[in-house]
């Protein structure tokens, strides 16, 4: 057991760890920064993969190992082991979309998403869940998705779990996570240990700033090196600007070479291949298709974009929590998740890591009160509830539009249906925190005081008013926008991930989900991409 009154020692800067990317480049991998590609030139390949995150990395390894010449295009920079210094400021600037400042159009939801080689897998918190069965069933019933039953998907999940070393976390949870387990046990709420995709994890807690020890089995240290070992090519800081199309065929991709500060360098090139896989994730995937004016007879591009809108509840404890150290998410509860599949919104309970920069934003407020709140950080705990959006007529998701410069605008509203879930989740979290021994609890709403007892919180939280921008609704789970299913009037890609209205375009990433997942999405994407990339491989072989 951890002694809560004993502070953990300062963690030294991690040094002397091998850097697989630098080693690979030294050994002759084909890796170029986009500005090294000759302006106006054409790169040819068997398959182009746009984006190198969960979907892109998985696909690249499978196709490259089968002997195909794969070209990976990634808009973000290439950063690796030696660049990851557990420094929030550097990480948000270098590894996140819009330097971690991505927001919904009304400013009410903060959206964290990756932008680097390896995508969001480089900065995620390693929780690894298979797609819940009710979600798979719902997709089949509502969208005609085929081949995604529990029995059909499990072998693909198992394959990726083995590839990425997914296993329940064996180490004692940190105090931040223990609060959830303790409070839930007190109240008879069931909880479980989270499986993580790590190998030899040092338990540092800074997964969100890039793993400095290569323990996190992100695409950066697993599938991308495997693809590069098998004669693939990677061009980074390379933004797919537009698809080049003729009739029902994609001929190639216009690529903008990004230079300093992620801005266009003035150079561009074209990539050509008989098959193009989009794996640039939700938000940016739909934006690419909108910029390209891709065929969309039913105006579905960007529609049904989901986020697991996430609510926060903070608690102050007498004992030290040190919420920034240790595996970020190791305990969860689905007690309130599946009470009704498509009725009132369900939610998953987890515990986020509280690095100081992130926490100062999430805590809301300003001035002396904010200073006082953030000063309590070593004794603070936070719990999150991830609302399962997309399973109800009043939860149709957001939509993606284009700004005048072609960048995505995210229109997503917290409506009455979701607000009901927001309030219920705050009540649940506050009750668990008090049951675990919290001395004060605060919902992440500007009008919420620090409540001193569960009775006070119960009365106070129910009175908090809905106002856009008055409370924290964050998201680290961007999903949907290019709905998968066989009903072409509602869906854009078929159950194999092929775009319905083009013959050689595929979407293998989280944007294809017809709803949110109801669990952290990475393993759903790995399993789905693994299945779909193998199917694509069969198709390519059959047509050779
Ligand atoms: C802080 C944080 C913590 C998280 N924790 C977890 C967790 O614990 N468990 C879990 O399951 N999930 C977690 N997630 C989410 C999970 O990592 C993502 O859902 C998943 O990686 C998405 O996979 P993807 O393939 O759809 O897209 P991504 O992994 O985001 O990859 C898309 C890639 O495409 C690139 N790209 C975009 N547009 C273009 C373009 N036009 N041209 C070229 N490249 C482009 C992007 O830069 C990016 O690298 C977390 C996310 C965040 C932000």
XYZ file of C-alpha atoms and ligand atoms in Angstrom:
597
model
C 0.000 0.000 0.000
C 1.155 3.501 -0.749
C 1.696 5.615 2.341
C -0.399 8.664 1.529
C 1.497 10.957 3.842
C 4.819 10.214 2.236
C 5.534 12.380 -0.848
C 6.969 10.618 -3.831
C 10.528 11.718 -4.579
C 11.216 14.131 -7.419
C 11.407 12.243 -10.672
C 14.671 12.886 -12.496
C 14.668 13.683 -16.204
C 14.659 10.329 -17.940
C 17.858 9.915 -19.920
C 19.796 7.197 -21.678
C 16.764 5.424 -23.128
C 17.221 4.182 -26.725
C 15.291 6.184 -29.329
C 13.899 3.734 -31.925
C 13.116 6.509 -34.394
C 16.601 8.028 -34.383
C 18.098 4.527 -34.601
C 15.843 3.604 -37.533
C 16.668 6.768 -39.444
C 20.381 6.149 -38.857
C 19.866 2.662 -40.282
C 18.373 3.957 -43.531
C 14.593 4.307 -43.067
C 12.900 6.381 -45.767
C 11.793 9.315 -43.636
C 11.651 12.900 -44.875
C 10.388 16.198 -43.581
C 8.000 17.568 -46.220
C 10.195 20.573 -47.050
C 12.891 18.116 -48.229
C 10.534 16.874 -50.963
C 11.155 18.744 -54.228
C 8.525 21.427 -54.782
C 6.003 20.310 -57.407
C 7.284 16.711 -57.528
C 5.217 13.509 -57.576
C 5.752 10.595 -55.142
C 4.278 7.254 -56.224
C 3.300 4.305 -54.023
C 0.992 1.287 -53.954
C -1.041 2.737 -51.105
C -1.131 6.214 -49.564
C -2.099 6.429 -45.899
C -3.081 9.887 -44.680
C -2.453 10.187 -40.938
C -0.302 7.954 -38.736
C -2.418 7.511 -35.584
C -4.343 4.476 -34.365
C -5.941 3.682 -37.729
C -3.038 4.773 -39.948
C -0.267 3.059 -37.996
C -2.179 -0.224 -37.775
C -2.920 -0.182 -41.507
C 0.643 0.752 -42.488
C 2.182 -2.225 -40.717
C -0.252 -4.740 -42.228
C 0.097 -3.504 -45.796
C 3.867 -2.960 -45.633
C 4.509 -6.425 -44.215
C 2.532 -7.852 -47.151
C 5.084 -6.265 -49.487
C 3.144 -3.185 -50.618
C 4.937 0.119 -51.060
C 3.206 2.278 -48.481
C 3.529 6.065 -48.296
C 2.550 7.569 -44.921
C 1.671 11.258 -44.923
C 1.477 12.996 -41.545
C 0.685 16.670 -40.984
C 2.339 16.784 -37.572
C 6.026 16.792 -36.709
C 8.200 13.767 -35.986
C 9.051 13.726 -32.283
C 10.386 10.739 -30.393
C 11.753 9.464 -27.097
C 14.415 12.107 -26.583
C 11.942 14.916 -27.255
C 9.518 13.794 -24.559
C 10.590 15.669 -21.444
C 7.424 15.507 -19.347
C 6.972 19.185 -20.150
C 3.377 20.216 -20.735
C 4.262 23.452 -22.514
C 6.433 21.737 -25.127
C 4.076 18.811 -25.541
C 0.889 20.802 -26.129
C 2.716 23.021 -28.633
C 4.344 20.164 -30.561
C 2.060 17.152 -30.266
C -1.533 18.427 -30.141
C -3.943 19.820 -32.742
C -4.023 23.618 -32.525
C -1.477 23.437 -29.686
C -4.154 21.867 -27.459
C -6.384 24.906 -28.014
C -8.912 23.157 -30.264
C -12.480 24.061 -29.237
C -16.041 23.715 -30.368
C -17.453 26.677 -32.327
C -19.207 28.174 -29.271
C -16.083 27.800 -27.142
C -17.925 25.537 -24.713
C -15.932 22.340 -25.271
C -12.151 21.938 -25.176
C -11.000 19.208 -27.527
C -7.684 17.419 -27.122
C -6.419 15.554 -30.193
C -2.969 14.567 -31.420
C -0.958 16.033 -34.282
C 2.365 14.256 -34.686
C 3.794 11.065 -36.144
C 1.883 8.369 -34.236
C -1.142 10.662 -33.876
C -3.164 10.733 -30.700
C -1.676 7.374 -29.626
C 1.526 9.258 -28.719
C -0.238 11.409 -26.142
C -3.062 9.205 -24.931
C -3.456 7.743 -21.462
C -3.225 4.062 -22.511
C -6.664 2.764 -21.414
C -7.535 -0.099 -23.751
C -11.120 -1.368 -23.963
C -12.767 -3.544 -26.592
C -15.862 -1.961 -28.168
C -18.749 -2.742 -25.783
C -21.241 -5.274 -27.123
C -24.296 -2.948 -26.859
C -22.472 -0.486 -29.124
C -21.727 -3.150 -31.732
C -25.350 -4.340 -31.591
C -26.650 -0.773 -31.942
C -24.505 -0.212 -35.054
C -25.858 -3.356 -36.621
C -29.491 -2.545 -35.810
C -29.471 1.173 -36.583
C -26.913 1.520 -39.377
C -26.774 -1.933 -40.935
C -23.086 -2.353 -40.086
C -22.074 -5.908 -41.080
C -19.367 -8.165 -39.653
C -19.067 -6.296 -36.345
C -20.725 -8.719 -33.923
C -18.891 -9.526 -30.685
C -17.819 -12.926 -32.051
C -16.646 -11.438 -35.364
C -14.675 -8.607 -33.745
C -13.058 -10.412 -30.815
C -10.298 -12.107 -32.868
C -9.226 -8.701 -34.245
C -9.173 -7.142 -30.782
C -7.180 -10.080 -29.486
C -4.652 -9.725 -32.301
C -4.123 -6.039 -31.550
C -4.051 -6.620 -27.792
C -1.177 -9.015 -28.331
C 0.556 -6.658 -30.756
C 0.325 -3.732 -28.333
C 0.822 -5.608 -25.094
C -2.611 -4.792 -23.657
C -3.161 -6.181 -20.155
C -4.889 -5.120 -16.938
C -2.603 -2.815 -14.936
C -0.876 -4.925 -12.314
C 0.584 -2.148 -10.166
C -1.229 -0.644 -7.180
C -3.299 2.281 -8.516
C -2.099 5.744 -7.599
C -4.035 7.572 -4.905
C -5.999 9.546 -7.531
C -7.461 6.292 -8.912
C -7.754 4.668 -5.489
C -10.274 7.352 -4.514
C -12.648 6.073 -7.205
C -12.223 2.462 -6.092
C -12.632 3.326 -2.392
C -15.659 5.584 -2.787
C -17.386 3.215 -5.200
C -16.849 0.262 -2.857
C -18.374 2.257 0.026
C -21.491 2.880 -2.056
C -21.788 -0.592 -3.606
C -20.897 0.709 -7.071
C -18.926 -1.778 -9.148
C -15.500 -0.846 -10.480
C -12.708 -2.608 -12.372
C -9.032 -2.338 -13.257
C -8.256 -0.800 -16.650
C -6.228 -2.740 -19.234
C -3.329 -0.628 -20.587
C -1.110 -0.892 -23.676
C 2.267 -0.606 -21.996
C 5.426 -2.664 -21.768
C 7.727 -2.025 -18.820
C 5.860 1.115 -17.720
C 7.773 3.283 -15.221
C 4.503 4.597 -13.719
C 5.596 8.199 -14.298
C 2.123 9.552 -15.054
C 3.084 11.860 -17.907
C 1.580 9.774 -20.756
C -0.084 12.930 -22.102
C 3.249 14.579 -22.878
C 4.685 11.600 -24.811
C 6.271 8.563 -23.163
C 9.960 9.200 -22.408
C 10.678 5.496 -21.804
C 8.997 3.922 -24.887
C 6.781 1.918 -22.532
C 3.542 3.136 -24.063
C 2.891 0.960 -27.074
C 1.854 3.844 -29.304
C 2.041 3.632 -33.086
C 5.297 5.592 -32.863
C 7.213 2.708 -31.294
C 5.302 -0.290 -32.709
C 3.566 -0.334 -36.082
C 5.257 2.669 -37.717
C 8.790 1.291 -37.146
C 7.534 -2.082 -38.461
C 6.195 -0.421 -41.614
C 9.445 1.524 -42.101
C 11.451 -1.675 -41.620
C 9.413 -3.060 -44.525
C 10.365 -0.418 -47.110
C 7.564 2.063 -46.443
C 8.109 5.790 -46.655
C 7.090 8.470 -44.174
C 6.777 12.158 -45.019
C 5.924 14.285 -41.997
C 4.841 17.908 -41.582
C 2.915 17.061 -44.743
C -0.740 18.064 -44.786
C -3.075 16.298 -47.225
C -4.790 19.342 -48.633
C -7.109 17.853 -51.230
C -7.868 14.552 -52.917
C -7.423 14.600 -56.710
C -10.449 12.829 -58.172
C -11.663 11.793 -61.610
C -15.118 10.220 -61.828
C -15.332 7.589 -59.080
C -11.552 7.353 -58.683
C -9.088 9.077 -56.415
C -5.913 9.642 -58.468
C -3.825 11.097 -55.688
C -3.415 13.696 -52.995
C -2.267 17.315 -53.126
C 0.075 17.801 -50.187
C 1.109 21.064 -48.525
C 4.598 21.056 -47.011
C 4.407 22.690 -43.589
C 7.325 24.702 -42.267
C 7.929 26.746 -39.152
C 5.079 26.870 -36.632
C 3.108 24.368 -38.667
C 2.440 27.001 -41.333
C 2.541 26.311 -45.103
C 6.134 26.631 -46.315
C 5.116 27.632 -49.842
C 6.113 24.210 -51.167
C 3.751 21.440 -52.209
C 3.855 18.069 -53.920
C 1.524 15.366 -55.180
C 1.282 11.757 -53.969
C -0.196 9.142 -56.303
C -1.340 5.568 -55.668
C -4.070 3.186 -56.827
C -5.446 3.019 -53.256
C -5.826 5.809 -50.708
C -6.586 5.243 -47.016
C -7.751 8.177 -44.936
C -6.706 7.791 -41.298
C -6.574 11.442 -40.296
C -9.128 10.973 -37.558
C -12.465 12.601 -36.801
C -12.693 16.374 -37.487
C -9.726 16.526 -39.901
C -10.950 13.598 -42.038
C -14.316 15.186 -42.786
C -12.526 18.529 -43.340
C -10.273 16.918 -45.965
C -13.298 15.529 -47.811
C -15.101 18.889 -47.633
C -12.018 20.697 -49.005
C -11.822 18.091 -51.766
C -15.506 18.492 -52.628
C -15.802 14.700 -52.492
C -19.090 13.245 -53.777
C -21.680 13.372 -50.987
C -25.185 13.073 -52.441
C -26.896 13.018 -49.033
C -24.783 15.771 -47.439
C -23.451 13.492 -44.700
C -19.781 14.559 -44.521
C -18.964 15.756 -41.006
C -22.410 14.914 -39.616
C -22.739 12.689 -36.505
C -19.463 13.840 -34.962
C -19.215 12.611 -31.368
C -17.014 13.407 -28.381
C -17.980 11.589 -25.180
C -18.583 15.068 -23.670
C -16.662 14.808 -20.422
C -17.604 16.348 -17.088
C -15.229 16.908 -14.188
C -15.663 16.915 -10.429
C -12.791 18.017 -8.175
C -12.281 16.982 -4.572
C -9.930 18.173 -1.854
C -8.470 15.595 0.500
C -6.624 15.870 3.780
C -4.002 13.425 2.558
C -1.645 13.989 -0.353
C -2.974 12.667 -3.648
C -0.163 13.760 -6.005
C -2.582 13.398 -8.919
C 0.104 14.015 -11.567
C 2.110 10.853 -10.763
C 1.389 7.220 -11.548
C -0.595 5.497 -14.294
C -3.151 8.124 -15.285
C -6.206 5.907 -15.606
C -6.173 2.517 -13.906
C -9.673 2.199 -12.361
C -13.047 2.658 -14.062
C -16.716 2.106 -13.363
C -19.395 1.322 -15.949
C -22.082 1.201 -13.266
C -23.991 4.105 -14.864
C -23.091 3.330 -18.465
C -25.610 0.799 -19.734
C -28.628 1.280 -17.453
C -30.449 2.106 -20.699
C -28.764 1.704 -24.113
C -30.735 4.389 -25.927
C -32.606 6.164 -23.166
C -31.064 8.715 -20.812
C -27.399 9.270 -21.527
C -25.095 6.786 -19.780
C -21.584 7.553 -18.583
C -18.290 5.877 -17.800
C -16.372 6.996 -14.713
C -12.601 7.384 -14.805
C -9.876 9.489 -13.236
C -7.708 11.868 -15.267
C -4.099 12.790 -14.530
C -3.817 16.331 -13.160
C -0.695 17.896 -14.574
C -0.570 21.558 -13.449
C -1.141 23.236 -16.840
C -4.114 21.073 -17.734
C -5.586 21.404 -14.237
C -5.359 25.175 -14.193
C -7.635 25.256 -17.250
C -10.049 22.591 -16.050
C -10.512 24.177 -12.617
C -12.169 27.235 -14.198
C -12.173 30.634 -12.500
C -9.518 33.305 -12.175
C -7.763 35.612 -9.718
C -7.302 34.881 -6.028
C -9.811 32.017 -5.906
C -8.137 30.266 -8.833
C -4.726 30.762 -7.229
C -6.010 29.258 -4.008
C -7.587 26.303 -5.839
C -4.508 25.452 -7.882
C -2.336 25.807 -4.779
C -4.171 22.787 -3.392
C -3.058 20.641 -6.334
C -1.073 18.035 -4.348
C -4.220 17.311 -2.331
C -6.651 17.463 -5.242
C -8.434 14.572 -6.874
C -10.571 14.716 -10.013
C -13.023 12.287 -11.473
C -14.425 12.380 -14.994
C -17.633 11.076 -16.519
C -17.569 10.350 -20.250
C -21.084 10.824 -21.611
C -22.011 8.241 -24.254
C -23.401 10.426 -27.061
C -25.085 9.232 -30.271
C -27.548 6.620 -29.000
C -30.700 8.758 -28.876
C -32.727 10.919 -31.257
C -31.734 13.960 -29.156
C -28.059 13.093 -29.507
C -27.338 13.380 -33.229
C -23.816 14.703 -32.634
C -22.089 17.740 -34.038
C -21.061 18.692 -37.539
C -17.852 19.816 -39.220
C -17.757 22.949 -41.337
C -14.876 24.699 -43.074
C -13.403 28.057 -42.151
C -12.384 30.331 -45.035
C -8.811 28.943 -44.873
C -10.057 25.347 -45.145
C -9.497 24.438 -41.505
C -12.263 22.634 -39.599
C -14.865 24.330 -37.433
C -16.584 22.032 -34.944
C -20.239 22.698 -34.249
C -21.300 20.699 -31.173
C -23.945 21.735 -28.718
C -24.578 20.525 -25.181
C -28.384 20.342 -25.315
C -30.993 19.520 -22.654
C -30.559 15.783 -23.206
C -26.822 15.948 -22.504
C -27.225 18.522 -19.717
C -29.363 16.041 -17.806
C -26.397 13.634 -17.994
C -23.971 16.364 -16.957
C -25.896 17.022 -13.727
C -26.436 13.339 -12.930
C -22.739 12.630 -13.476
C -21.682 15.477 -11.146
C -23.984 14.098 -8.454
C -22.556 10.589 -8.878
C -18.967 11.785 -8.760
C -19.512 14.059 -5.743
C -21.163 11.245 -3.798
C -18.290 8.855 -4.554
C -15.690 11.471 -3.601
C -17.348 12.178 -0.245
C -17.714 8.437 0.370
C -13.955 8.149 -0.217
C -13.273 10.778 2.449
C -13.142 14.084 0.541
C -13.354 17.161 2.765
C -14.714 19.368 -0.065
C -15.992 18.786 -3.599
C -16.532 21.143 -6.509
C -18.324 20.475 -9.803
C -16.583 22.085 -12.759
C -19.144 24.857 -13.150
C -18.274 28.517 -12.582
C -21.107 28.895 -10.066
C -20.170 25.818 -8.043
C -18.683 26.530 -4.610
C -16.619 23.955 -2.745
C -19.322 21.833 -1.108
C -18.424 20.617 2.398
C -20.733 17.569 2.598
C -22.635 15.232 0.303
C -25.939 16.728 1.480
C -24.713 20.226 0.593
C -23.443 19.014 -2.792
C -26.657 17.161 -3.581
C -28.718 20.314 -3.049
C -26.206 22.659 -4.691
C -25.376 20.676 -7.835
C -29.039 20.213 -8.713
C -29.401 24.011 -8.717
C -26.490 24.714 -11.095
C -27.870 26.321 -14.225
C -27.164 25.400 -17.797
C -25.250 28.177 -19.554
C -22.973 27.562 -22.479
C -19.379 28.293 -21.423
C -20.235 28.171 -17.711
C -18.920 24.668 -17.130
C -16.137 22.416 -18.331
C -17.134 19.926 -20.988
C -13.908 18.541 -22.367
C -13.180 15.831 -24.849
C -10.179 13.691 -25.720
C -12.250 11.292 -27.825
C -13.061 12.579 -31.320
C -15.278 10.164 -33.208
C -17.629 9.989 -36.163
C -18.272 12.417 -39.004
C -17.909 9.776 -41.752
C -20.528 7.284 -40.579
C -19.981 3.601 -41.384
C -22.896 1.418 -42.466
C -24.691 -0.060 -45.428
C -27.550 2.470 -45.607
C -26.144 4.933 -48.150
C -28.662 7.635 -47.315
C -27.199 7.870 -43.778
C -23.704 6.426 -44.139
C -20.564 7.379 -46.065
C -18.365 4.291 -45.767
C -19.366 0.646 -45.978
C -18.630 -1.993 -43.348
C -15.190 -2.580 -44.911
C -14.358 1.116 -44.577
C -14.668 1.828 -48.330
C -16.161 5.212 -49.212
C -19.552 4.521 -50.792
C -19.194 7.106 -53.555
C -15.571 6.483 -54.655
C -14.027 3.186 -55.777
C -10.566 3.344 -54.197
C -10.915 5.518 -51.095
C -10.984 3.952 -47.621
C -11.522 5.411 -44.137
C -9.823 3.409 -41.367
C -10.035 5.535 -38.230
C -12.353 6.811 -35.503
C -14.299 9.025 -37.898
C -16.145 5.951 -39.196
C -17.881 5.215 -35.876
C -21.674 5.635 -36.242
C -21.950 6.664 -32.554
C -19.511 7.267 -29.753
C -18.055 4.041 -28.384
C -19.056 4.170 -24.740
C -15.436 3.343 -23.854
C -12.078 4.931 -24.590
C -11.784 4.422 -28.346
C -8.238 3.417 -29.232
C -8.670 -0.369 -29.133
C -11.910 -0.075 -31.121
C -9.920 1.706 -33.842
C -7.019 -0.773 -33.735
C -9.382 -3.747 -34.045
C -11.491 -2.179 -36.768
C -8.483 -0.991 -38.796
C -6.792 -4.373 -38.449
C -9.876 -6.121 -39.840
C -10.409 -3.592 -42.620
C -6.746 -3.380 -43.669
C -6.629 -7.169 -44.011
C -9.762 -7.017 -46.171
C -8.188 -4.292 -48.322
C -5.109 -6.451 -48.705
C -7.282 -9.319 -49.976
C -8.941 -6.950 -52.457
C -5.587 -5.662 -53.719
C -4.194 -9.191 -54.072
C -7.328 -10.358 -55.890
C -7.089 -7.507 -58.394
C -3.318 -7.954 -59.019
C -5.016 13.353 -23.871
C -5.670 12.151 -24.513
C -5.790 10.971 -23.815
C -6.387 9.870 -24.408
N -6.428 8.697 -23.719
C -6.961 7.598 -24.291
C -6.953 6.353 -23.611
O -6.441 6.242 -22.505
N -7.522 5.286 -24.230
C -8.104 5.381 -25.465
O -8.643 4.389 -25.941
N -8.101 6.543 -26.126
C -7.534 7.640 -25.600
N -7.486 8.810 -26.301
C -8.047 8.843 -27.655
C -7.352 7.962 -28.696
O -5.957 8.054 -28.611
C -7.846 8.377 -30.083
O -9.255 8.169 -30.089
C -7.233 7.599 -31.230
O -5.846 7.718 -31.260
C -7.806 8.144 -32.549
O -7.264 7.394 -33.605
P -7.439 7.890 -35.101
O -6.718 6.939 -35.967
O -8.883 8.106 -35.371
O -6.761 9.334 -35.150
P -5.396 9.877 -34.554
O -4.738 8.884 -33.679
O -5.712 11.209 -33.979
O -4.488 10.048 -35.845
C -4.803 10.950 -36.866
C -3.511 11.509 -37.445
O -3.787 12.132 -38.703
C -3.029 13.315 -38.809
N -3.714 14.192 -39.771
C -4.880 14.854 -39.581
N -5.203 15.539 -40.696
C -4.229 15.307 -41.605
C -4.007 15.731 -42.937
N -4.866 16.538 -43.566
N -2.895 15.311 -43.565
C -1.998 14.483 -42.954
N -2.168 14.042 -41.675
C -3.277 14.446 -41.018
C -3.031 13.865 -37.391
O -1.974 14.780 -37.217
C -2.865 12.586 -36.576
O -1.519 12.289 -36.385
C -6.907 9.943 -25.727
C -6.808 11.143 -26.410
C -6.186 12.232 -25.832
C -6.100 13.506 -26.603
